[in-house]
Amino acid sequence: MSRAWAAALVFAGGVVAGQGAEAPQVVQEPRVPFGVIIAEQARASFTLRGAGARAAGMGGAFTAVADDATAASFNPAGLAQLRLPEISVVYSNQQLEDRYTGFISFGETPPLRLTDSSDTFSRDGLNFVSATLPFRMAGKHWAVQLSEQRMVNFDYDAVFTFFGDQADGSARLASIVQSSQQSGSIKARTVSLALEVTDRTLLGVAYNSWDGQWDFTSYNARSLIDSPDEPIFFGYTQASRLRAQNLDLGLLLRYTHFRVGVRYRRSFEASYSFSGDTVSNLPLSITSLPPIDTRLHWPSSLNIGVSLQLSDRWLMALDWGRTDWKEMTFDPGDKVQTGFFDLLRVGETTAGVSSDWRIGSEYLFFVGDAVVPVRAGVFREPRPSRDLVTRERLVRRGFSVGAGIKWKTIAADLTVSRTRASAEVSRFFMPSNLDTENLFFNSFGNLEKAETTVIASLILQIPEGSRLSRVLGRVFVGPGNDD
């Protein structure tokens, strides 16, 4: 891949590299661009979360609970607790805001102080759908489930406008516009099987078929105030595709007053491809990027949870998750494994182990024939990698509150969560340096991210002995499956 292409795509990703924040650094640009664009420009979090409003209301601490139709997304072993067929649907709506403050650009002499800029956008859609069939075979409780979950949502649409002022504020010299649009997702279609081995021990396995497709567009322009010259602009588009398969393994141990849950998601090798095009009024030695087919290694992850039944009505749960993101690598075509998030060679990447913590609680109220649960939770989730200049990492910290109602065979839940993250980060705003031998990655300041998420779940149970229940049993299990 040419130096010009690498430079252009670093700019499209808005990421810079260097060794300090006191002055601009001259560095060698990354060899390949894909990870930068995904990790920074798309603003996607790669921590794979489970689905469901009930679990979200407890801060996502559900690995040792996992007792409804969304269980497979947290711990497939939990499906063996179900006794009736269930159909579930989960919908989510997110309001997101990115805010850049206190940025200084060293790309000019003297340095420019950039005005603050922010934008908000929203995204929504179905997050999870499933159909679960419990049955008995060989004297044991089993359950099988078919589901689809949107694992990563790449939807993003924001425009940031900065004005460059002299450091003393005496004059406004330049304006900088950076816009980014992206659409698409990574989904997992899953077949899960769970078995109640004993009253205490439950086991589960989930086969996941991953399918990702997304498109990205970036437009960046810089113009001088009171200048007759047209703005300098650079635009970039990219189309990407990912496919893979893997297994999740689950264990649930049930004791009188507490439970322990474990979910291990095996690593996998994904096939993915991408291609790109550029447009600019700069005399750049850049042409269309031909389609590239390669392999991506996605690391394994481990989740361990503990739940405490404090009373017949009160449940507490704690989850811990671990993923070693430095193992997320790909081969850009030169037979050298490269870190996905910062494009450094294996052993040099700033990506590392991310440990997320979640704690939540649920309390039940009884109103006539209905059960009304209320929930609350808090959580902490770090990003996979650190900024290459400031060495800081964005860490999502948030809380959630939720409630629901369970009446006969219908359960409905609603949760609202709020998260914030901030860090000093580096950004590259000046397109005039794209085709130079030594790039000046020259802007840094503070990035603040806020997110409000509303999740709604609906679970319908199919009564035992109903015609639909009998038909499903014969189709998926066969006759004579009661023992």
mmCIF file of C-alpha atoms in Angstrom, residues 158-437:
data_model
loop_
_atom_site.group_PDB
_atom_site.id
_atom_site.type_symbol
_atom_site.label_atom_id
_atom_site.label_comp_id
_atom_site.label_asym_id
_atom_site.label_seq_id
_atom_site.Cartn_x
_atom_site.Cartn_y
_atom_site.Cartn_z
ATOM 1 C CA ALA A 158 -21.961 13.722 12.408
ATOM 2 C CA VAL A 159 -20.481 16.985 11.136
ATOM 3 C CA PHE A 160 -17.895 18.942 13.117
ATOM 4 C CA THR A 161 -16.969 22.533 12.287
ATOM 5 C CA PHE A 162 -13.893 24.131 13.831
ATOM 6 C CA PHE A 163 -12.551 27.665 13.525
ATOM 7 C CA GLY A 164 -8.838 28.259 13.935
ATOM 8 C CA ASP A 165 -7.972 31.323 16.003
ATOM 9 C CA GLN A 166 -4.605 32.748 16.887
ATOM 10 C CA ALA A 167 -3.492 31.570 20.307
ATOM 11 C CA ASP A 168 -4.107 35.021 21.811
ATOM 12 C CA GLY A 169 -7.595 35.166 20.250
ATOM 13 C CA SER A 170 -6.779 38.291 18.256
ATOM 14 C CA ALA A 171 -7.763 36.902 14.829
ATOM 15 C CA ARG A 172 -9.720 34.075 13.211
ATOM 16 C CA LEU A 173 -7.639 32.533 10.438
ATOM 17 C CA ALA A 174 -9.191 29.278 9.206
ATOM 18 C CA SER A 175 -12.231 27.022 9.253
ATOM 19 C CA ILE A 176 -12.112 23.236 9.270
ATOM 20 C CA VAL A 177 -15.048 20.910 8.550
ATOM 21 C CA GLN A 178 -15.022 17.174 9.143
ATOM 22 C CA SER A 179 -18.099 15.079 8.349
ATOM 23 C CA SER A 180 -18.537 11.327 8.699
ATOM 24 C CA GLN A 181 -21.384 9.036 7.754
ATOM 25 C CA GLN A 182 -21.485 5.303 8.205
ATOM 26 C CA SER A 183 -24.195 2.667 8.066
ATOM 27 C CA GLY A 184 -24.213 -1.061 8.659
ATOM 28 C CA SER A 185 -23.644 -3.624 11.373
ATOM 29 C CA ILE A 186 -22.182 -6.968 12.371
ATOM 30 C CA LYS A 187 -24.896 -9.508 13.154
ATOM 31 C CA ALA A 188 -24.720 -12.992 14.619
ATOM 32 C CA ARG A 189 -27.228 -15.694 13.733
ATOM 33 C CA THR A 190 -27.096 -18.271 16.495
ATOM 34 C CA VAL A 191 -28.223 -21.811 17.261
ATOM 35 C CA SER A 192 -27.997 -22.592 20.992
ATOM 36 C CA LEU A 193 -28.400 -25.841 22.913
ATOM 37 C CA ALA A 194 -28.563 -26.125 26.711
ATOM 38 C CA LEU A 195 -28.760 -29.074 29.113
ATOM 39 C CA GLU A 196 -29.597 -29.310 32.811
ATOM 40 C CA VAL A 197 -27.057 -31.997 33.737
ATOM 41 C CA THR A 198 -28.072 -31.966 37.412
ATOM 42 C CA ASP A 199 -30.197 -29.702 39.578
ATOM 43 C CA ARG A 200 -27.010 -27.719 40.216
ATOM 44 C CA THR A 201 -25.087 -27.861 36.926
ATOM 45 C CA LEU A 202 -26.247 -26.479 33.570
ATOM 46 C CA LEU A 203 -24.215 -26.515 30.362
ATOM 47 C CA GLY A 204 -24.734 -24.681 27.080
ATOM 48 C CA VAL A 205 -23.181 -24.171 23.673
ATOM 49 C CA ALA A 206 -23.981 -21.601 20.978
ATOM 50 C CA TYR A 207 -22.900 -21.721 17.345
ATOM 51 C CA ASN A 208 -22.618 -18.209 15.872
ATOM 52 C CA SER A 209 -22.568 -17.291 12.203
ATOM 53 C CA TRP A 210 -21.230 -13.732 11.897
ATOM 54 C CA ASP A 211 -22.167 -11.484 8.998
ATOM 55 C CA GLY A 212 -20.988 -7.874 8.815
ATOM 56 C CA GLN A 213 -21.479 -5.267 6.111
ATOM 57 C CA TRP A 214 -21.007 -1.498 6.364
ATOM 58 C CA ASP A 215 -20.264 1.578 4.256
ATOM 59 C CA PHE A 216 -18.290 4.619 5.318
ATOM 60 C CA THR A 217 -17.990 8.158 3.912
ATOM 61 C CA SER A 218 -15.708 10.915 5.188
ATOM 62 C CA TYR A 219 -15.426 14.505 3.925
ATOM 63 C CA ASN A 220 -12.811 16.924 5.250
ATOM 64 C CA ALA A 221 -12.233 20.534 4.193
ATOM 65 C CA ARG A 222 -10.084 23.473 5.268
ATOM 66 C CA SER A 223 -10.441 27.088 4.149
ATOM 67 C CA LEU A 224 -8.761 30.372 5.038
ATOM 68 C CA ILE A 225 -10.903 33.188 6.388
ATOM 69 C CA ASP A 226 -11.244 36.149 3.968
ATOM 70 C CA SER A 227 -9.328 34.276 1.267
ATOM 71 C CA PRO A 228 -10.502 34.061 -2.374
ATOM 72 C CA ASP A 229 -9.012 30.568 -2.660
ATOM 73 C CA GLU A 230 -11.425 27.660 -2.683
ATOM 74 C CA PRO A 231 -11.352 25.302 0.314
ATOM 75 C CA ILE A 232 -8.943 22.389 0.300
ATOM 76 C CA PHE A 233 -10.993 19.214 0.583
ATOM 77 C CA PHE A 234 -10.515 15.486 0.741
ATOM 78 C CA GLY A 235 -13.238 12.824 0.636
ATOM 79 C CA TYR A 236 -13.077 9.097 1.147
ATOM 80 C CA THR A 237 -15.560 6.231 0.830
ATOM 81 C CA GLN A 238 -15.132 2.613 1.856
ATOM 82 C CA ALA A 239 -17.222 -0.560 1.660
ATOM 83 C CA SER A 240 -16.467 -3.468 4.000
ATOM 84 C CA ARG A 241 -17.640 -7.049 4.528
ATOM 85 C CA LEU A 242 -16.914 -9.597 7.273
ATOM 86 C CA ARG A 243 -17.930 -13.248 7.728
ATOM 87 C CA ALA A 244 -17.006 -15.806 10.403
ATOM 88 C CA GLN A 245 -18.169 -18.663 12.616
ATOM 89 C CA ASN A 246 -17.400 -19.485 16.244
ATOM 90 C CA LEU A 247 -18.689 -21.163 19.407
ATOM 91 C CA ASP A 248 -19.717 -19.832 22.817
ATOM 92 C CA LEU A 249 -19.540 -22.175 25.810
ATOM 93 C CA GLY A 250 -21.571 -21.654 28.975
ATOM 94 C CA LEU A 251 -21.681 -23.005 32.525
ATOM 95 C CA LEU A 252 -24.178 -22.178 35.276
ATOM 96 C CA LEU A 253 -23.886 -23.483 38.851
ATOM 97 C CA ARG A 254 -26.957 -23.058 41.064
ATOM 98 C CA TYR A 255 -26.730 -23.045 44.849
ATOM 99 C CA THR A 256 -29.308 -22.234 47.508
ATOM 100 C CA HIS A 257 -28.674 -18.512 47.768
ATOM 101 C CA PHE A 258 -26.220 -17.758 44.982
ATOM 102 C CA ARG A 259 -25.228 -18.751 41.463
ATOM 103 C CA VAL A 260 -22.032 -18.704 39.445
ATOM 104 C CA GLY A 261 -22.046 -18.270 35.669
ATOM 105 C CA VAL A 262 -19.240 -18.532 33.120
ATOM 106 C CA ARG A 263 -19.342 -17.761 29.395
ATOM 107 C CA TYR A 264 -16.319 -18.330 27.165
ATOM 108 C CA ARG A 265 -16.444 -16.955 23.621
ATOM 109 C CA ARG A 266 -13.886 -18.725 21.490
ATOM 110 C CA SER A 267 -11.587 -16.722 19.229
ATOM 111 C CA PHE A 268 -12.166 -16.961 15.498
ATOM 112 C CA GLU A 269 -10.645 -16.190 12.131
ATOM 113 C CA ALA A 270 -12.895 -13.972 10.010
ATOM 114 C CA SER A 271 -12.700 -13.340 6.313
ATOM 115 C CA TYR A 272 -13.160 -9.686 5.496
ATOM 116 C CA SER A 273 -12.722 -7.476 2.488
ATOM 117 C CA PHE A 274 -12.793 -3.759 1.791
ATOM 118 C CA SER A 275 -12.324 -1.283 -1.048
ATOM 119 C CA GLY A 276 -12.190 2.503 -1.177
ATOM 120 C CA ASP A 277 -12.303 5.610 -3.357
ATOM 121 C CA THR A 278 -11.118 9.177 -2.871
ATOM 122 C CA VAL A 279 -11.963 12.612 -4.210
ATOM 123 C CA SER A 280 -9.907 15.769 -3.637
ATOM 124 C CA ASN A 281 -8.859 19.041 -5.237
ATOM 125 C CA LEU A 282 -5.308 18.450 -4.002
ATOM 126 C CA PRO A 283 -2.651 17.136 -6.418
ATOM 127 C CA LEU A 284 -2.379 13.824 -4.569
ATOM 128 C CA SER A 285 -0.881 10.642 -5.942
ATOM 129 C CA ILE A 286 -3.932 8.689 -4.787
ATOM 130 C CA THR A 287 -6.181 6.464 -6.866
ATOM 131 C CA SER A 288 -8.965 4.058 -6.042
ATOM 132 C CA LEU A 289 -8.078 1.342 -3.552
ATOM 133 C CA PRO A 290 -8.802 -2.019 -5.210
ATOM 134 C CA PRO A 291 -10.729 -4.669 -3.272
ATOM 135 C CA ILE A 292 -8.583 -6.323 -0.620
ATOM 136 C CA ASP A 293 -9.411 -9.761 0.795
ATOM 137 C CA THR A 294 -7.706 -10.816 4.002
ATOM 138 C CA ARG A 295 -8.188 -12.516 7.380
ATOM 139 C CA LEU A 296 -9.003 -10.953 10.734
ATOM 140 C CA HIS A 297 -8.274 -12.673 14.059
ATOM 141 C CA TRP A 298 -10.899 -11.857 16.698
ATOM 142 C CA PRO A 299 -9.716 -12.661 20.253
ATOM 143 C CA SER A 300 -11.521 -14.824 22.760
ATOM 144 C CA SER A 301 -13.377 -13.325 25.712
ATOM 145 C CA LEU A 302 -14.251 -14.592 29.172
ATOM 146 C CA ASN A 303 -17.177 -13.509 31.343
ATOM 147 C CA ILE A 304 -17.696 -14.588 34.952
ATOM 148 C CA GLY A 305 -20.741 -13.656 36.999
ATOM 149 C CA VAL A 306 -22.079 -14.156 40.513
ATOM 150 C CA SER A 307 -25.664 -13.567 41.611
ATOM 151 C CA LEU A 308 -26.994 -13.449 45.183
ATOM 152 C CA GLN A 309 -30.632 -14.135 46.080
ATOM 153 C CA LEU A 310 -30.913 -11.848 49.112
ATOM 154 C CA SER A 311 -34.618 -12.632 49.570
ATOM 155 C CA ASP A 312 -37.567 -13.991 47.617
ATOM 156 C CA ARG A 313 -37.877 -10.558 46.018
ATOM 157 C CA TRP A 314 -34.351 -9.134 45.919
ATOM 158 C CA LEU A 315 -31.579 -10.200 43.536
ATOM 159 C CA MET A 316 -28.042 -8.798 43.238
ATOM 160 C CA ALA A 317 -25.572 -9.657 40.465
ATOM 161 C CA LEU A 318 -21.944 -8.895 39.585
ATOM 162 C CA ASP A 319 -20.183 -9.529 36.249
ATOM 163 C CA TRP A 320 -16.571 -9.297 35.129
ATOM 164 C CA GLY A 321 -15.435 -9.624 31.515
ATOM 165 C CA ARG A 322 -11.991 -9.822 29.940
ATOM 166 C CA THR A 323 -10.775 -9.488 26.338
ATOM 167 C CA ASP A 324 -7.151 -9.182 25.228
ATOM 168 C CA TRP A 325 -7.548 -6.785 22.295
ATOM 169 C CA LYS A 326 -3.865 -6.822 21.364
ATOM 170 C CA GLU A 327 -4.650 -10.215 19.827
ATOM 171 C CA MET A 328 -7.089 -8.606 17.368
ATOM 172 C CA THR A 329 -4.861 -8.615 14.292
ATOM 173 C CA PHE A 330 -5.046 -8.907 10.537
ATOM 174 C CA ASP A 331 -2.754 -9.444 7.561
ATOM 175 C CA PRO A 332 -2.889 -6.413 5.230
ATOM 176 C CA GLY A 333 -1.240 -8.377 2.441
ATOM 177 C CA ASP A 334 2.443 -8.123 3.346
ATOM 178 C CA LYS A 335 2.451 -11.268 5.545
ATOM 179 C CA VAL A 336 2.997 -9.170 8.679
ATOM 180 C CA GLN A 337 0.343 -9.357 11.399
ATOM 181 C CA THR A 338 -0.858 -5.873 12.293
ATOM 182 C CA GLY A 339 -2.834 -4.597 15.276
ATOM 183 C CA PHE A 340 -6.386 -3.832 14.205
ATOM 184 C CA PHE A 341 -6.928 -0.705 16.278
ATOM 185 C CA ASP A 342 -3.701 1.297 15.896
ATOM 186 C CA LEU A 343 -2.036 -0.471 12.938
ATOM 187 C CA LEU A 344 1.194 -1.127 14.809
ATOM 188 C CA ARG A 345 3.029 -4.404 14.554
ATOM 189 C CA VAL A 346 2.195 -7.151 17.009
ATOM 190 C CA GLY A 347 4.177 -6.448 20.174
ATOM 191 C CA GLU A 348 4.042 -2.678 19.624
ATOM 192 C CA THR A 349 0.287 -2.101 19.666
ATOM 193 C CA THR A 350 -1.302 0.117 22.315
ATOM 194 C CA ALA A 351 -4.289 -2.223 22.461
ATOM 195 C CA GLY A 352 -4.331 -4.430 25.515
ATOM 196 C CA VAL A 353 -6.485 -6.223 28.021
ATOM 197 C CA SER A 354 -9.861 -4.616 28.656
ATOM 198 C CA SER A 355 -11.743 -5.630 31.780
ATOM 199 C CA ASP A 356 -15.343 -4.502 32.138
ATOM 200 C CA TRP A 357 -17.264 -4.548 35.418
ATOM 201 C CA ARG A 358 -21.028 -4.596 35.892
ATOM 202 C CA ILE A 359 -23.186 -4.681 39.003
ATOM 203 C CA GLY A 360 -26.953 -4.643 39.191
ATOM 204 C CA SER A 361 -30.001 -5.350 41.294
ATOM 205 C CA GLU A 362 -33.630 -6.368 40.783
ATOM 206 C CA TYR A 363 -36.503 -6.076 43.249
ATOM 207 C CA LEU A 364 -39.953 -7.571 42.697
ATOM 208 C CA PHE A 365 -43.327 -6.049 43.577
ATOM 209 C CA PHE A 366 -46.556 -8.043 43.341
ATOM 210 C CA VAL A 367 -49.627 -6.221 42.055
ATOM 211 C CA GLY A 368 -52.610 -8.532 41.804
ATOM 212 C CA ASP A 369 -51.778 -11.271 39.306
ATOM 213 C CA ALA A 370 -48.835 -9.307 37.923
ATOM 214 C CA VAL A 371 -45.192 -9.114 38.941
ATOM 215 C CA VAL A 372 -43.571 -5.673 38.617
ATOM 216 C CA PRO A 373 -39.748 -5.716 38.797
ATOM 217 C CA VAL A 374 -37.629 -2.584 39.216
ATOM 218 C CA ARG A 375 -33.928 -2.607 38.422
ATOM 219 C CA ALA A 376 -30.774 -0.509 38.609
ATOM 220 C CA GLY A 377 -27.157 -1.043 37.670
ATOM 221 C CA VAL A 378 -23.770 0.558 37.055
ATOM 222 C CA PHE A 379 -20.988 -0.475 34.707
ATOM 223 C CA ARG A 380 -17.494 0.361 33.488
ATOM 224 C CA GLU A 381 -16.233 -0.540 30.004
ATOM 225 C CA PRO A 382 -12.825 0.563 28.603
ATOM 226 C CA ARG A 383 -12.070 0.966 24.903
ATOM 227 C CA PRO A 384 -9.674 -1.601 23.381
ATOM 228 C CA SER A 385 -6.744 0.757 22.652
ATOM 229 C CA ARG A 386 -5.091 3.974 23.768
ATOM 230 C CA ASP A 387 -4.547 7.185 21.849
ATOM 231 C CA LEU A 388 -1.176 7.096 20.119
ATOM 232 C CA VAL A 389 -0.201 10.613 21.227
ATOM 233 C CA THR A 390 -1.690 11.064 24.686
ATOM 234 C CA ARG A 391 -1.707 7.365 25.665
ATOM 235 C CA GLU A 392 -5.119 7.914 27.225
ATOM 236 C CA ARG A 393 -8.005 5.454 26.875
ATOM 237 C CA LEU A 394 -11.694 6.217 26.622
ATOM 238 C CA VAL A 395 -13.571 4.419 29.391
ATOM 239 C CA ARG A 396 -17.368 4.229 29.280
ATOM 240 C CA ARG A 397 -18.926 4.659 32.715
ATOM 241 C CA GLY A 398 -22.651 4.475 33.076
ATOM 242 C CA PHE A 399 -25.760 3.633 35.029
ATOM 243 C CA SER A 400 -29.116 2.127 34.130
ATOM 244 C CA VAL A 401 -32.625 2.039 35.562
ATOM 245 C CA GLY A 402 -35.493 -0.099 34.392
ATOM 246 C CA ALA A 403 -38.831 -1.679 35.173
ATOM 247 C CA GLY A 404 -41.159 -4.254 33.712
ATOM 248 C CA ILE A 405 -44.314 -6.253 34.118
ATOM 249 C CA LYS A 406 -44.903 -10.002 34.006
ATOM 250 C CA TRP A 407 -48.533 -11.036 33.597
ATOM 251 C CA LYS A 408 -49.444 -14.621 32.832
ATOM 252 C CA THR A 409 -47.468 -15.516 29.672
ATOM 253 C CA ILE A 410 -46.391 -11.980 28.714
ATOM 254 C CA ALA A 411 -43.338 -10.101 29.991
ATOM 255 C CA ALA A 412 -42.503 -6.534 28.934
ATOM 256 C CA ASP A 413 -39.466 -4.554 30.107
ATOM 257 C CA LEU A 414 -38.061 -1.070 29.559
ATOM 258 C CA THR A 415 -34.604 0.257 30.491
ATOM 259 C CA VAL A 416 -32.871 3.619 30.152
ATOM 260 C CA SER A 417 -29.087 3.859 30.470
ATOM 261 C CA ARG A 418 -26.711 6.815 30.387
ATOM 262 C CA THR A 419 -22.970 6.616 29.719
ATOM 263 C CA ARG A 420 -20.108 9.093 29.530
ATOM 264 C CA ALA A 421 -16.474 8.865 28.508
ATOM 265 C CA SER A 422 -13.725 11.447 28.082
ATOM 266 C CA ALA A 423 -10.029 11.505 27.289
ATOM 267 C CA GLU A 424 -7.358 13.736 25.825
ATOM 268 C CA VAL A 425 -7.018 12.596 22.216
ATOM 269 C CA SER A 426 -5.170 13.494 19.041
ATOM 270 C CA ARG A 427 -6.726 14.385 15.710
ATOM 271 C CA PHE A 428 -5.305 15.331 12.301
ATOM 272 C CA PHE A 429 -7.243 18.138 10.635
ATOM 273 C CA MET A 430 -4.966 19.603 7.956
ATOM 274 C CA PRO A 431 -5.458 17.997 4.500
ATOM 275 C CA SER A 432 -2.596 19.940 2.924
ATOM 276 C CA ASN A 433 -0.094 17.507 4.496
ATOM 277 C CA LEU A 434 -1.603 14.370 2.997
ATOM 278 C CA ASP A 435 0.928 13.818 0.238
ATOM 279 C CA THR A 436 4.074 14.763 2.124
ATOM 280 C CA GLU A 437 6.850 12.390 3.071
#
